[in-house]
Amino acid sequence: MTQFIQRETTMSAAKFTPISRLGEFKLIEKLVDGVSVNKKLTKLGIGDDAAVIPYLENRDYVISTDMLVEGVHFDSTYTPLKHLGYKSIVVSVSDICAMNGRATHALVSIAVPNKYSVEHIGLLYEGIKTACGNYGIDLIGGDTTSSSTGLVVSVTIIGEVESRNVTYRAGAKPNELLFVSGDLGAAYVGLQILEREKYIFDKNTNAQPELGRYEYILERQLRPEARIDIVDRFNKNQVLPSSMIDISDGLSSDAVHICNSSRVGVKIFEEKIPIAEATIKTANELNINPTICALHGGEDYELLFTAPIYLREKIESFDGVRAIGHITSKSEEVSLITTQGDVIDMASDGWDSFVKNKKHI
Ligand code: ADP
Ligand code: MG
């Protein structure tokens, strides 16, 4: 072992590839290359918002795991621990929603640095338990250890769905419409305000953070909700999206995921992208383009999905859901039609935890 480590560390630096050169998605692709599915029960393994494993003749489990890391996903100076706990469950529930499923069980693992007290971690768990209560989830286990760096919260979530209702990232067909729930970009501008106030506070510890008028965008960043209401609406109205993903990385990046998996393209119309008034106001104040925030910001936890045109009216009758574009046969072409009518080729540029400075688009 020692010899092995030595050999690794004496290798010339030129032989190593910085992870930032690949980015998160390419890294996962590389790591899981050659992983095969050997169990008959594995209906879907890696590659979607959750894995799918049947448990009854006509029902499937959907299983997903997500991690929140201090200094990467949250900053402890402005993230209330109760909110962090709540959010850690929500981001996982959102992945189950993306499969059209209902979250039922969660396992929570934490790595805690010694700067946190019992009371602090108690607050984190208050948030976790509140979220489990609100979403009807049983907390059934986890793991607890210390951390030599930051706080890590890892949630594994299990949900269930009728087999014929599972929605994948693959399944979008040319001429279908692309729909999105809620509004986009708010969590991103919320983060920018928190970063700004932290910067001001760091310079002058007497400065009082000025957060009162940013309530909506801060709530979207610190205490988001998963769209289980939309999944309920699909069920009640017998609407089955042809493909679906949750917007965790950003509209552009997550639209690319649907297109790549479905081998189709998409045209998104800028004027149709839903952005809340509060988001536009704050983006203007910060001198950033609100559309860029919606496209690349991420952490919206809204649902992005496709369905045939004839379902448009029914779907748009759901609270705040609207069509923002349509699917094309041009594989992997993801275009934005701007309000001026220009066509922009959208590179996948969502939140990628390995790409530096992503917080400042
Ligand atoms: P999401 O943004 O919905 O959480 P990710 O982009 O994190 O999805 O992951 C995409 C897919 O890759 C998922 O199927 C996930 O389970 C899988 N995946 C991510 N990281 C790893 C890993 N280290 N090993 C195996 N599979 C992974
Ligand atoms: Mg997801």
Coordinates of C-alpha atoms in Angstrom, one line a residue, residues 36-289:
S36 CA -22.8 -3.3 -16.1
V37 CA -26.2 -4.3 -14.8
N38 CA -26.2 -8.0 -13.8
K39 CA -29.3 -8.3 -11.7
K40 CA -32.5 -9.1 -13.5
L41 CA -34.2 -6.8 -11.0
T42 CA -32.3 -3.7 -12.0
K43 CA -34.7 -2.1 -14.4
L44 CA -32.5 1.0 -14.6
G45 CA -29.1 1.7 -13.0
I46 CA -27.0 4.8 -13.6
G47 CA -28.0 7.6 -15.9
D48 CA -31.3 9.1 -14.6
D49 CA -32.5 11.0 -11.6
A50 CA -33.0 7.7 -9.8
A51 CA -32.4 4.0 -10.3
V52 CA -35.5 1.8 -10.9
I53 CA -36.1 -1.6 -9.2
P54 CA -39.4 -3.4 -9.4
Y55 CA -40.9 -4.7 -6.1
L56 CA -44.3 -5.8 -7.1
E57 CA -45.5 -7.0 -10.5
N58 CA -46.7 -3.5 -11.3
R59 CA -44.9 -1.2 -8.9
D60 CA -41.3 0.0 -8.8
Y61 CA -38.9 1.5 -6.3
V62 CA -37.0 4.6 -7.4
I63 CA -33.8 5.2 -5.5
S64 CA -31.5 8.1 -5.5
T65 CA -28.7 9.7 -3.4
D66 CA -27.4 13.2 -3.1
M67 CA -24.8 15.0 -1.1
L68 CA -24.5 18.5 0.3
V69 CA -21.0 19.6 1.1
E70 CA -19.9 22.6 3.2
G71 CA -18.0 25.1 1.1
V72 CA -19.3 23.5 -2.2
H73 CA -23.1 23.4 -1.8
F74 CA -23.6 25.6 1.2
D75 CA -21.7 28.3 3.2
S76 CA -22.1 27.8 6.9
T77 CA -21.9 31.6 7.5
Y78 CA -25.3 32.3 6.0
T79 CA -27.0 28.9 5.8
P80 CA -29.3 28.2 8.9
L81 CA -28.7 24.6 9.8
K82 CA -32.4 23.9 10.1
H83 CA -32.9 25.1 6.5
L84 CA -29.9 23.0 5.4
G85 CA -31.5 19.9 6.9
Y86 CA -34.8 20.6 5.3
K87 CA -33.1 21.3 1.9
S88 CA -31.1 18.1 2.0
I89 CA -34.4 16.1 2.1
V90 CA -36.0 18.3 -0.5
V91 CA -33.3 17.9 -3.2
S92 CA -33.6 14.2 -2.9
V93 CA -37.4 14.2 -3.0
S94 CA -37.1 16.3 -6.1
D95 CA -35.2 13.5 -7.9
I96 CA -38.0 11.1 -7.0
C97 CA -40.5 13.6 -8.4
A98 CA -38.5 13.7 -11.6
M99 CA -39.2 9.9 -12.0
N100 CA -42.9 10.7 -11.4
G101 CA -42.6 8.9 -8.0
R102 CA -43.6 9.5 -4.4
A103 CA -40.8 9.5 -1.8
T104 CA -41.4 7.1 1.0
H105 CA -38.1 6.4 2.9
A106 CA -34.8 8.2 3.6
L107 CA -31.4 7.3 5.0
V108 CA -29.3 10.3 6.2
S109 CA -25.5 10.2 6.7
I110 CA -23.5 13.0 8.2
A111 CA -19.8 13.8 8.5
V112 CA -19.5 16.4 11.2
P113 CA -16.4 18.6 11.9
N114 CA -15.7 19.4 15.6
K115 CA -16.6 23.1 15.2
Y116 CA -20.2 22.0 15.3
S117 CA -21.9 21.3 18.7
V118 CA -24.6 18.8 19.6
E119 CA -27.1 21.7 19.5
H120 CA -26.0 22.7 16.0
I121 CA -26.5 19.2 14.6
G122 CA -29.8 19.1 16.5
L123 CA -30.9 22.0 14.4
L124 CA -29.9 20.3 11.3
Y125 CA -32.0 17.3 12.4
E126 CA -35.0 19.5 13.2
G127 CA -35.0 20.5 9.6
I128 CA -34.5 16.9 8.4
K129 CA -37.4 15.7 10.6
T130 CA -39.7 18.6 9.6
A131 CA -39.1 17.8 5.9
C132 CA -39.7 14.1 6.4
G133 CA -42.9 15.0 8.2
N134 CA -44.1 17.4 5.5
Y135 CA -43.3 15.0 2.6
G136 CA -44.6 11.9 4.4
I137 CA -41.2 10.2 4.5
D138 CA -40.0 7.6 7.1
L139 CA -36.4 8.2 8.2
I140 CA -35.1 4.7 8.4
G141 CA -31.3 5.0 9.0
G142 CA -28.1 6.5 8.1
D143 CA -24.5 6.9 9.3
T144 CA -22.6 9.4 11.5
T145 CA -19.0 10.1 11.5
S146 CA -16.5 13.0 12.1
S147 CA -15.1 15.1 9.4
S148 CA -11.6 16.7 9.2
T149 CA -12.9 19.4 6.8
G150 CA -16.5 20.6 6.3
L151 CA -19.9 19.3 7.2
V152 CA -21.3 16.7 4.7
V153 CA -25.0 15.7 4.6
S154 CA -25.8 12.7 2.3
V155 CA -29.3 11.6 1.8
T156 CA -30.4 8.4 0.1
I157 CA -34.0 8.4 -0.8
I158 CA -36.5 5.7 -1.8
G159 CA -39.7 6.3 -3.6
E160 CA -42.4 4.3 -5.3
V161 CA -44.3 4.6 -8.5
E162 CA -46.6 2.4 -10.6
S163 CA -44.4 0.8 -13.2
R164 CA -46.3 2.1 -16.2
N165 CA -46.0 5.7 -14.8
V166 CA -42.2 5.9 -14.4
T167 CA -40.8 8.8 -16.4
Y168 CA -37.2 8.8 -17.6
R169 CA -34.9 11.5 -19.1
A170 CA -35.2 9.5 -22.3
G171 CA -38.6 9.5 -24.1
A172 CA -39.0 12.9 -25.6
K173 CA -40.1 12.8 -29.2
P174 CA -39.9 15.4 -32.0
N175 CA -42.7 17.9 -32.1
E176 CA -43.6 17.4 -28.5
L177 CA -43.7 20.4 -26.1
L178 CA -41.2 21.2 -23.4
F179 CA -42.9 22.3 -20.1
V180 CA -41.6 23.7 -16.9
S181 CA -43.2 24.2 -13.5
G182 CA -42.8 27.3 -11.3
D183 CA -40.2 30.0 -12.0
L184 CA -36.5 29.8 -12.6
G185 CA -33.4 31.7 -11.5
A186 CA -34.6 32.8 -8.1
A187 CA -32.3 30.5 -6.1
Y188 CA -29.4 31.8 -8.0
V189 CA -30.0 35.5 -7.4
G190 CA -30.8 34.6 -3.8
L191 CA -27.3 33.1 -3.5
Q192 CA -25.8 36.2 -5.1
I193 CA -27.4 38.4 -2.5
L194 CA -26.2 36.1 0.4
E195 CA -22.7 36.2 -1.1
R196 CA -22.9 40.0 -1.4
E197 CA -24.0 40.5 2.2
K198 CA -21.3 38.1 3.4
Y199 CA -18.7 40.1 1.5
I200 CA -19.9 43.4 3.0
F201 CA -20.0 41.7 6.5
D202 CA -16.4 40.4 6.0
K203 CA -15.2 43.9 5.3
N204 CA -17.1 45.5 8.2
T205 CA -18.4 43.2 11.0
N206 CA -20.7 46.0 12.3
A207 CA -22.6 46.0 9.0
Q208 CA -26.1 44.5 9.4
P209 CA -27.1 42.2 6.5
E210 CA -29.8 43.8 4.4
L211 CA -32.0 40.9 3.6
G212 CA -35.6 41.8 4.4
R213 CA -36.7 42.8 0.9
Y214 CA -35.3 39.7 -0.7
E215 CA -37.6 37.2 1.1
Y216 CA -38.8 35.3 -2.0
I217 CA -35.4 34.7 -3.6
L218 CA -33.7 33.8 -0.3
E219 CA -36.4 31.3 0.5
R220 CA -35.9 29.7 -3.0
Q221 CA -32.2 29.4 -2.2
L222 CA -32.3 28.4 1.5
R223 CA -35.5 26.5 1.8
P224 CA -36.8 25.2 -1.5
E225 CA -39.7 22.7 -1.9
A226 CA -40.0 19.7 -4.2
R227 CA -42.9 19.7 -6.7
I228 CA -44.9 16.7 -5.3
D229 CA -48.0 18.7 -6.1
I230 CA -47.2 18.4 -9.9
V231 CA -46.7 14.7 -9.6
D232 CA -50.1 14.5 -7.9
R233 CA -51.6 16.5 -10.7
F234 CA -50.2 14.1 -13.3
N235 CA -51.7 11.2 -11.5
K236 CA -55.1 12.8 -10.9
N237 CA -55.4 14.0 -14.5
Q238 CA -53.9 10.8 -16.0
V239 CA -51.2 12.8 -17.7
L240 CA -48.0 10.9 -18.3
P241 CA -45.0 13.1 -19.4
S242 CA -42.9 11.4 -22.1
S243 CA -39.7 12.5 -20.4
M244 CA -38.8 14.4 -17.2
I245 CA -35.9 15.7 -15.1
D246 CA -35.8 18.1 -12.1
I247 CA -33.9 21.4 -12.6
S248 CA -31.0 21.1 -10.2
D249 CA -28.2 22.1 -12.5
G250 CA -30.0 24.8 -14.6
L251 CA -32.5 24.8 -17.3
S252 CA -29.9 24.7 -20.1
S253 CA -27.9 21.9 -18.6
D254 CA -31.0 19.8 -17.7
A255 CA -32.6 20.4 -21.1
V256 CA -29.4 19.0 -22.5
H257 CA -29.7 15.9 -20.3
I258 CA -33.2 15.3 -21.7
C259 CA -32.0 15.8 -25.3
N260 CA -29.0 13.6 -24.9
S261 CA -30.9 10.8 -23.3
S262 CA -33.8 11.1 -25.8
R263 CA -31.6 11.7 -28.9
V264 CA -33.6 14.8 -29.8
G265 CA -33.0 18.5 -29.9
V266 CA -35.0 21.4 -28.4
K267 CA -35.9 25.0 -29.2
I268 CA -36.5 27.1 -26.1
F269 CA -38.1 30.5 -26.4
E270 CA -36.6 33.1 -24.1
E271 CA -39.9 35.1 -23.8
K272 CA -41.6 31.9 -22.4
I273 CA -39.1 31.2 -19.7
P274 CA -40.9 31.9 -16.3
I275 CA -39.0 34.3 -14.1
A276 CA -40.5 35.9 -11.0
E277 CA -40.7 39.7 -10.8
A278 CA -38.6 39.5 -7.6
T279 CA -35.9 37.6 -9.5
I280 CA -35.9 40.1 -12.4
K281 CA -35.7 43.1 -10.0
T282 CA -32.7 41.6 -8.1
A283 CA -30.9 40.5 -11.2
N284 CA -31.2 44.0 -12.6
E285 CA -29.9 45.4 -9.3
L286 CA -26.9 43.0 -9.5
N287 CA -26.3 43.8 -13.2
I288 CA -26.9 40.3 -14.3
N289 CA -29.2 39.1 -17.1

